[in-house]
Coordinates of C-alpha atoms and ligand atoms in Angstrom, one line a residue:
S546 CA 25.9 -4.8 18.9
E547 CA 26.3 -6.6 15.5
S548 CA 24.6 -10.0 15.0
K549 CA 22.8 -11.6 12.4
P550 CA 18.9 -11.4 12.2
Q551 CA 17.2 -14.3 13.4
T552 CA 15.3 -16.8 10.8
D553 CA 13.7 -19.4 12.8
M554 CA 9.8 -19.1 13.1
P555 CA 9.3 -20.6 16.3
S556 CA 11.5 -18.0 18.2
F557 CA 9.6 -15.2 16.2
V558 CA 6.4 -16.6 17.1
S559 CA 7.2 -16.9 20.8
T560 CA 8.6 -13.0 20.6
L561 CA 5.2 -12.0 18.6
K562 CA 3.0 -13.5 21.4
S563 CA 4.8 -11.5 24.0
C564 CA 4.4 -8.0 22.3
K565 CA 1.7 -5.5 23.2
H566 CA 1.7 -3.0 20.2
I567 CA 2.1 -4.4 16.9
I568 CA 2.6 -2.5 14.0
A569 CA 3.0 -3.8 10.2
V570 CA 4.5 -1.6 7.4
A571 CA 3.7 -3.2 4.0
G572 CA 4.7 -2.5 0.4
A573 CA 4.2 -3.6 -3.1
G574 CA 5.6 -6.8 -2.6
L575 CA 2.6 -7.7 -0.3
S576 CA 0.4 -7.5 -3.4
A577 CA 2.8 -9.3 -5.9
A578 CA 1.2 -12.6 -5.7
S579 CA -2.1 -10.7 -6.6
G580 CA -0.8 -9.8 -9.8
I581 CA 0.0 -6.1 -9.0
P582 CA 3.4 -4.9 -10.5
T583 CA 5.9 -3.6 -7.7
F584 CA 7.7 -0.4 -8.4
R585 CA 11.4 -1.1 -8.2
G586 CA 13.1 -3.9 -10.1
A587 CA 11.2 -6.4 -12.2
G588 CA 7.7 -5.2 -12.8
G589 CA 8.9 -1.6 -12.3
L590 CA 8.5 -0.7 -16.2
W591 CA 5.3 0.6 -17.5
R592 CA 5.7 0.7 -21.4
K593 CA 9.0 2.3 -21.7
Y594 CA 8.5 4.3 -18.5
D595 CA 10.1 3.9 -15.0
A596 CA 6.9 3.7 -12.8
I597 CA 8.8 5.9 -10.1
T598 CA 9.1 8.7 -12.5
L599 CA 5.4 8.5 -13.5
A600 CA 4.3 8.8 -9.7
T601 CA 5.4 12.4 -9.5
P602 CA 3.3 15.8 -9.6
Q603 CA 6.0 16.7 -12.3
A604 CA 5.0 14.0 -14.6
F605 CA 1.4 14.8 -14.3
K606 CA 1.8 18.3 -15.0
E607 CA 3.8 17.8 -18.1
N608 CA 1.7 15.0 -19.4
P609 CA -1.7 14.2 -17.5
S610 CA -2.8 11.9 -20.5
R611 CA 0.2 9.6 -19.9
V612 CA -0.2 9.5 -16.2
W613 CA -3.9 9.0 -16.2
Q614 CA -3.1 6.1 -18.5
F615 CA -0.6 4.5 -16.0
Y616 CA -3.4 4.9 -13.3
H617 CA -6.2 3.7 -15.5
Y618 CA -4.1 0.6 -16.0
R619 CA -3.4 0.2 -12.3
R620 CA -7.0 0.6 -11.4
E621 CA -8.0 -1.9 -13.9
K622 CA -5.4 -4.4 -12.6
A623 CA -6.5 -3.9 -9.0
L624 CA -10.1 -4.4 -9.8
A625 CA -9.2 -7.7 -11.4
A626 CA -7.1 -8.8 -8.6
Q627 CA -8.0 -10.6 -5.4
P628 CA -6.5 -10.5 -1.9
N629 CA -4.0 -13.1 -1.4
P630 CA -3.2 -15.0 1.8
G631 CA -0.5 -12.6 3.0
H632 CA -3.5 -9.8 3.0
L633 CA -5.7 -12.4 4.6
A634 CA -3.3 -12.9 7.3
L635 CA -2.7 -9.3 8.3
A636 CA -6.5 -8.7 8.0
M637 CA -7.2 -11.3 10.6
C638 CA -4.8 -9.6 13.1
S639 CA -7.0 -6.3 12.4
V640 CA -10.1 -7.8 13.9
P641 CA -10.2 -7.9 17.7
S642 CA -12.2 -11.0 18.3
I643 CA -9.8 -13.0 15.8
R644 CA -6.9 -11.3 17.1
E645 CA -7.4 -12.4 20.7
K646 CA -6.7 -15.9 19.8
I647 CA -3.4 -15.3 17.7
L648 CA -1.9 -12.1 19.5
P649 CA -3.8 -12.2 23.1
G650 CA -3.7 -8.5 24.9
A651 CA -2.1 -6.8 21.8
S652 CA -3.1 -4.1 19.5
F653 CA -2.5 -4.3 15.9
T654 CA -2.1 -1.5 13.2
L655 CA -1.5 -2.0 9.6
I656 CA 0.3 0.8 7.8
T657 CA 0.4 0.2 4.1
Q658 CA 2.0 2.2 1.3
N659 CA -0.2 0.3 -1.3
V660 CA -2.8 2.1 -3.0
D661 CA -4.5 -0.9 -4.6
G662 CA -7.2 -1.3 -1.7
L663 CA -6.4 -5.2 -1.2
S664 CA -6.1 -4.9 2.3
R665 CA -9.5 -3.2 2.9
R666 CA -11.0 -5.9 0.5
A667 CA -9.3 -8.7 2.6
L668 CA -11.3 -7.5 5.6
D669 CA -14.7 -7.5 3.5
Q670 CA -13.6 -11.2 2.6
I671 CA -13.2 -12.1 6.2
A672 CA -16.7 -10.4 6.7
E673 CA -18.0 -12.6 4.1
M674 CA -16.7 -15.6 5.5
H675 CA -17.8 -15.0 9.0
P676 CA -21.1 -12.9 8.8
E677 CA -20.9 -12.9 12.8
L678 CA -18.1 -10.7 12.4
A679 CA -19.4 -8.5 9.9
E680 CA -20.7 -5.8 12.1
E681 CA -17.2 -5.8 14.2
I682 CA -15.2 -5.5 10.8
R683 CA -17.4 -2.5 9.6
S684 CA -16.8 -0.7 12.6
P685 CA -14.3 2.3 13.0
V686 CA -12.0 0.5 15.3
V687 CA -11.1 -2.0 12.7
Q688 CA -11.4 0.0 9.6
D689 CA -9.3 3.0 11.1
S690 CA -6.5 0.7 12.0
L691 CA -5.5 0.2 8.5
L692 CA -3.7 3.2 7.6
E693 CA -3.4 3.7 3.7
M694 CA -0.5 6.2 3.9
H695 CA 0.0 6.6 0.1
G696 CA -3.8 7.1 -0.7
R697 CA -5.9 5.1 -3.0
L698 CA -6.3 4.4 -6.7
F699 CA -10.2 4.6 -6.3
D700 CA -10.2 8.2 -5.0
V701 CA -10.3 10.7 -7.4
V702 CA -9.4 14.4 -6.7
C703 CA -10.0 17.8 -8.0
T704 CA -6.8 19.4 -8.9
S705 CA -8.2 23.2 -8.5
S706 CA -7.0 24.2 -4.8
K707 CA -10.3 26.2 -4.4
C708 CA -12.4 23.0 -4.7
G709 CA -10.3 19.9 -3.7
H710 CA -13.3 17.7 -4.2
R711 CA -12.7 14.3 -3.5
E712 CA -14.6 11.0 -4.4
H713 CA -14.6 7.3 -4.1
N714 CA -14.8 6.1 -7.6
L715 CA -14.7 2.4 -8.9
D716 CA -15.8 3.2 -12.4
S717 CA -14.2 1.0 -15.1
P718 CA -12.8 2.5 -17.1
V719 CA -12.6 5.8 -14.7
C720 CA -13.6 7.8 -18.1
P721 CA -14.6 6.9 -21.5
A722 CA -11.6 8.1 -23.2
L723 CA -9.0 5.8 -21.3
A724 CA -11.1 2.7 -22.1
G725 CA -8.7 0.2 -23.9
T726 CA -5.5 2.3 -23.3
E727 CA -4.3 -0.3 -21.0
N728 CA -3.8 -2.8 -23.7
V729 CA -1.1 -0.5 -25.3
F730 CA 2.1 -2.4 -24.5
A731 CA 4.5 -2.5 -27.5
Q732 CA 7.1 0.2 -27.2
N733 CA 6.9 1.0 -31.1
Q734 CA 3.2 1.5 -30.9
P735 CA 2.1 5.0 -30.8
E736 CA 1.1 6.3 -27.4
P737 CA -2.5 7.5 -27.5
H738 CA -2.7 11.2 -26.6
I739 CA -6.0 12.2 -24.7
D740 CA -7.0 15.6 -24.5
V741 CA -7.2 17.2 -20.9
A742 CA -11.0 17.8 -21.9
D743 CA -11.5 14.2 -22.2
L744 CA -9.7 13.3 -19.0
P745 CA -11.6 12.7 -15.6
K746 CA -13.1 15.7 -14.2
C747 CA -14.4 17.0 -10.9
K748 CA -18.0 16.2 -10.6
K749 CA -18.5 19.5 -8.5
C750 CA -16.5 22.2 -10.4
G751 CA -15.4 20.4 -13.7
S752 CA -11.8 21.1 -13.5
L753 CA -9.1 18.4 -14.3
A754 CA -9.2 15.4 -11.7
R755 CA -6.0 13.3 -10.5
P756 CA -5.8 10.2 -8.9
G757 CA -6.2 10.4 -5.0
V758 CA -2.7 8.9 -4.4
V759 CA 0.6 10.6 -2.6
W760 CA 3.3 11.4 -5.1
F761 CA 6.8 12.3 -4.3
G762 CA 7.0 15.7 -2.3
E763 CA 3.5 15.3 -1.1
I764 CA 2.6 14.6 2.4
P765 CA 1.3 11.1 3.2
W766 CA -1.8 10.6 4.9
H767 CA -2.5 9.6 8.6
L768 CA 0.8 11.0 9.8
R769 CA -0.4 11.8 13.1
D770 CA -2.0 8.5 13.8
I771 CA 1.1 6.7 12.3
D772 CA 3.4 8.7 14.7
V773 CA 1.1 7.6 17.9
E774 CA 1.3 3.7 16.7
V775 CA 5.1 3.7 15.7
R776 CA 5.9 5.6 19.2
K777 CA 3.9 2.8 21.2
A778 CA 5.0 -0.2 19.2
D779 CA 7.1 -2.9 20.6
L780 CA 7.1 -4.8 17.2
C781 CA 7.4 -3.8 13.6
I782 CA 6.6 -6.2 10.8
V783 CA 8.0 -5.0 7.7
V784 CA 6.5 -6.8 4.4
G785 CA 7.3 -6.6 1.1
T786 CA 8.7 -3.1 0.8
S787 CA 12.2 -2.2 -0.7
S788 CA 12.5 0.4 2.2
K789 CA 13.7 3.2 0.1
V790 CA 10.7 5.5 0.3
Y791 CA 10.4 7.5 3.5
P792 CA 8.7 8.3 5.9
A793 CA 7.6 4.7 5.8
A794 CA 11.3 3.2 5.4
G795 CA 12.2 5.0 8.9
Y796 CA 9.4 3.3 10.9
A797 CA 11.4 0.2 11.8
S798 CA 14.5 1.9 13.1
E799 CA 12.1 4.3 15.2
V800 CA 10.7 1.3 16.7
Q801 CA 14.1 -0.4 17.2
A802 CA 15.5 2.9 18.8
R803 CA 12.9 2.7 21.4
G804 CA 13.7 -0.8 22.2
G805 CA 11.2 -2.7 20.1
K806 CA 11.9 -5.5 17.5
V807 CA 11.6 -5.6 13.8
A808 CA 10.9 -8.6 11.6
V809 CA 11.3 -8.4 7.8
F810 CA 9.4 -10.5 5.4
N811 CA 10.7 -10.1 1.8
V812 CA 11.2 -12.3 -1.1
D813 CA 14.7 -10.5 -1.4
R814 CA 17.1 -8.4 0.6
S815 CA 15.9 -4.9 1.3
D816 CA 17.3 -1.7 2.9
G817 CA 18.0 -2.0 6.5
D818 CA 17.1 -5.6 6.7
Q819 CA 20.6 -6.5 8.1
R820 CA 19.5 -4.6 11.4
A821 CA 16.4 -6.6 11.7
D822 CA 15.8 -9.0 14.7
F823 CA 14.2 -11.5 12.5
L824 CA 14.5 -12.0 8.8
F825 CA 11.9 -14.2 6.8
L826 CA 13.2 -14.4 3.0
G827 CA 10.6 -15.8 1.0
P828 CA 7.5 -14.8 -0.7
S829 CA 5.1 -12.8 2.0
E830 CA 2.0 -14.7 0.7
S831 CA 3.4 -18.0 2.4
T832 CA 5.7 -16.8 5.0
L833 CA 3.1 -14.4 6.6
P834 CA 0.3 -17.0 7.4
K835 CA 2.8 -19.3 8.8
A836 CA 4.1 -16.6 11.0
L837 CA 0.6 -14.9 12.1
G838 CA -1.3 -18.1 12.0
Ligands
LIG1979 C1 8.0 -9.4 -2.2 C2 7.4 -10.3 -3.2 C3 6.6 -11.0 -2.2 C4 8.3 -8.6 -4.3 N1 6.5 -11.3 -1.2 N2 8.1 -9.4 -0.8 C5 14.4 11.3 3.7 C6 15.6 11.1 3.0 C7 15.5 11.3 1.7 C8 14.5 11.5 1.1 C9 13.5 11.8 1.8 C10 13.3 11.6 3.2 N3 12.0 11.8 3.6 C11 11.2 12.1 2.6 C12 11.9 12.1 1.4 C13 11.6 12.4 -0.1 C14 10.6 11.1 -0.5 C15 11.6 10.0 -0.4 O1 11.4 9.1 0.5 N4 12.6 9.8 -1.4 C16 13.2 8.7 -1.6 C17 12.9 7.9 -2.8 C18 14.7 9.1 -1.2 N5 9.4 10.9 0.1 C19 8.3 11.7 -0.1 O2 8.5 12.6 -1.0 C20 7.1 11.4 0.8 N6 6.6 12.6 1.2 C21 7.2 13.2 2.0 O3 8.5 12.9 2.6 O4 6.5 14.3 2.5 C22 7.1 15.3 3.4 C23 7.2 15.0 4.9 C24 6.9 13.7 5.2 C25 6.6 13.4 6.8 C26 6.5 14.5 7.6 C27 6.8 15.7 7.1 C28 7.0 16.1 5.8 C29 5.9 10.9 -0.3 C30 6.5 9.6 -1.0 C31 5.2 9.1 -1.7 C32 5.6 7.8 -2.5 N7 4.7 7.7 -3.6 C33 4.6 6.5 -4.4 C34 3.7 6.5 -5.1 C35 2.1 6.2 -4.8 C36 1.1 6.2 -5.9 C37 1.2 4.9 -6.5 O5 1.0 3.9 -6.0 O6 1.3 5.2 -7.8 O7 4.4 5.3 -3.4 S1 6.3 5.9 -5.0 C38 6.1 4.4 -4.5 O8 7.1 3.8 -3.8 C39 4.8 4.1 -4.1 C40 5.0 2.9 -3.1 O9 4.0 3.0 -2.1 C41 6.5 3.3 -2.7 C42 7.4 2.4 -1.8 O10 7.5 1.4 -2.8 P1 7.5 -0.1 -2.3 O11 6.1 -0.6 -1.7 O12 8.6 -0.3 -1.4 O13 7.5 -0.9 -3.5 P2 9.1 -1.5 -4.3 O14 8.8 -1.8 -5.6 O15 10.0 -0.6 -4.1 O16 9.5 -2.8 -3.5 C43 8.9 -4.2 -3.6 C44 9.2 -4.9 -2.4 O17 8.7 -6.0 -2.5 C45 11.0 -5.4 -2.9 O18 11.8 -5.0 -1.9 C46 10.7 -6.8 -3.3 O19 11.8 -7.6 -3.0 C47 9.6 -7.2 -2.6 N8 8.7 -8.2 -3.0 N9 7.6 -9.8 -4.4 C48 7.5 -10.5 -0.3 N10 5.9 -11.9 -3.1
LIG1980 ZN1 -13.4 20.7 -8.3

């Protein structure tokens, strides 16, 4: 059946209240209002390079110096950024004692493609605002309901397959040689070249380290947990993603194929949104708090 997505908030809110297993699939648009550039469209260029071509194993193999400069720039941006009202609205749904008041009796899982850590920091902010919830928020029930499927900017991983050591690393800069390279913007300014010896190293075996993110052709994280939630879901909220990258782009139609509903929140049109049950065109930092408040 062909019918246009609904666009009125009250009917979405009443559908939302009747759902039992809710998933949200987020993309770069969720973090746009925090000053984090998106991948496609405006904001998708870093120096003269397309962000998509830098986020590949091939790019890292050919020029680890350039790719590390890109990730160093992204780490510094994320460190300086704050979660926005869209992150906070989703984080509230992740805390059972808050969720009971907005979505009584429902489960909620946030599947994010973003590597910036802002959704986890939104949880930390709620814990700071409500100290009585801090213990609940620190618990695995809450922390494990946030699935960062494309990895994390602040993980650093050894490239040696024999070692594979991974660490959480918030250093700014991630290594001394990268300091200041984020400020090289002009296209005609020579690109700094950093010797592999001066790039981030594995603290265990000394091999070259890489950002702990999921590049094209690599297997996303948490696929088993995601599959369980996608199969159960009766509502899929799609936020700030162009829905061009799989497997994430396929979750909404999987939910719909099993009879669930789909609601898209995006500032612009995105792939598959004509098949959504609800479509809210606008910045998610203002539409999400209205929908989930
Ligand atoms: C706003 C807004 C505001 C702005 N408010 N909105 C099936 C068919 C064809 C190909 C494949 C397929 N399955 C797999 C593939 C291959 C490939 C793929 O999908 N290719 C396609 C491009 C065709 N996928 C993979 O390789 C994946 N791995 C894989 O499939 O493994 C095999 C396997 C899987 C499952 C089971 C068994 C085997 C891995 C994909 C990894 C993607 N990695 C990156 C980089 C991560 C690290 C980093 O951040 O640097 O992930 S690429 C990049 O794209 C990044 C993003 O997470 C991802 C998605 O981008 P996103 O978030 O949608 O951003 P944009 O910029 O595209 O969109 C922003 C949106 O926000 C826009 O719509 C704006 O309008 C909107 N917006 N401001 C609301 N204020
Ligand atoms: Zn190592």
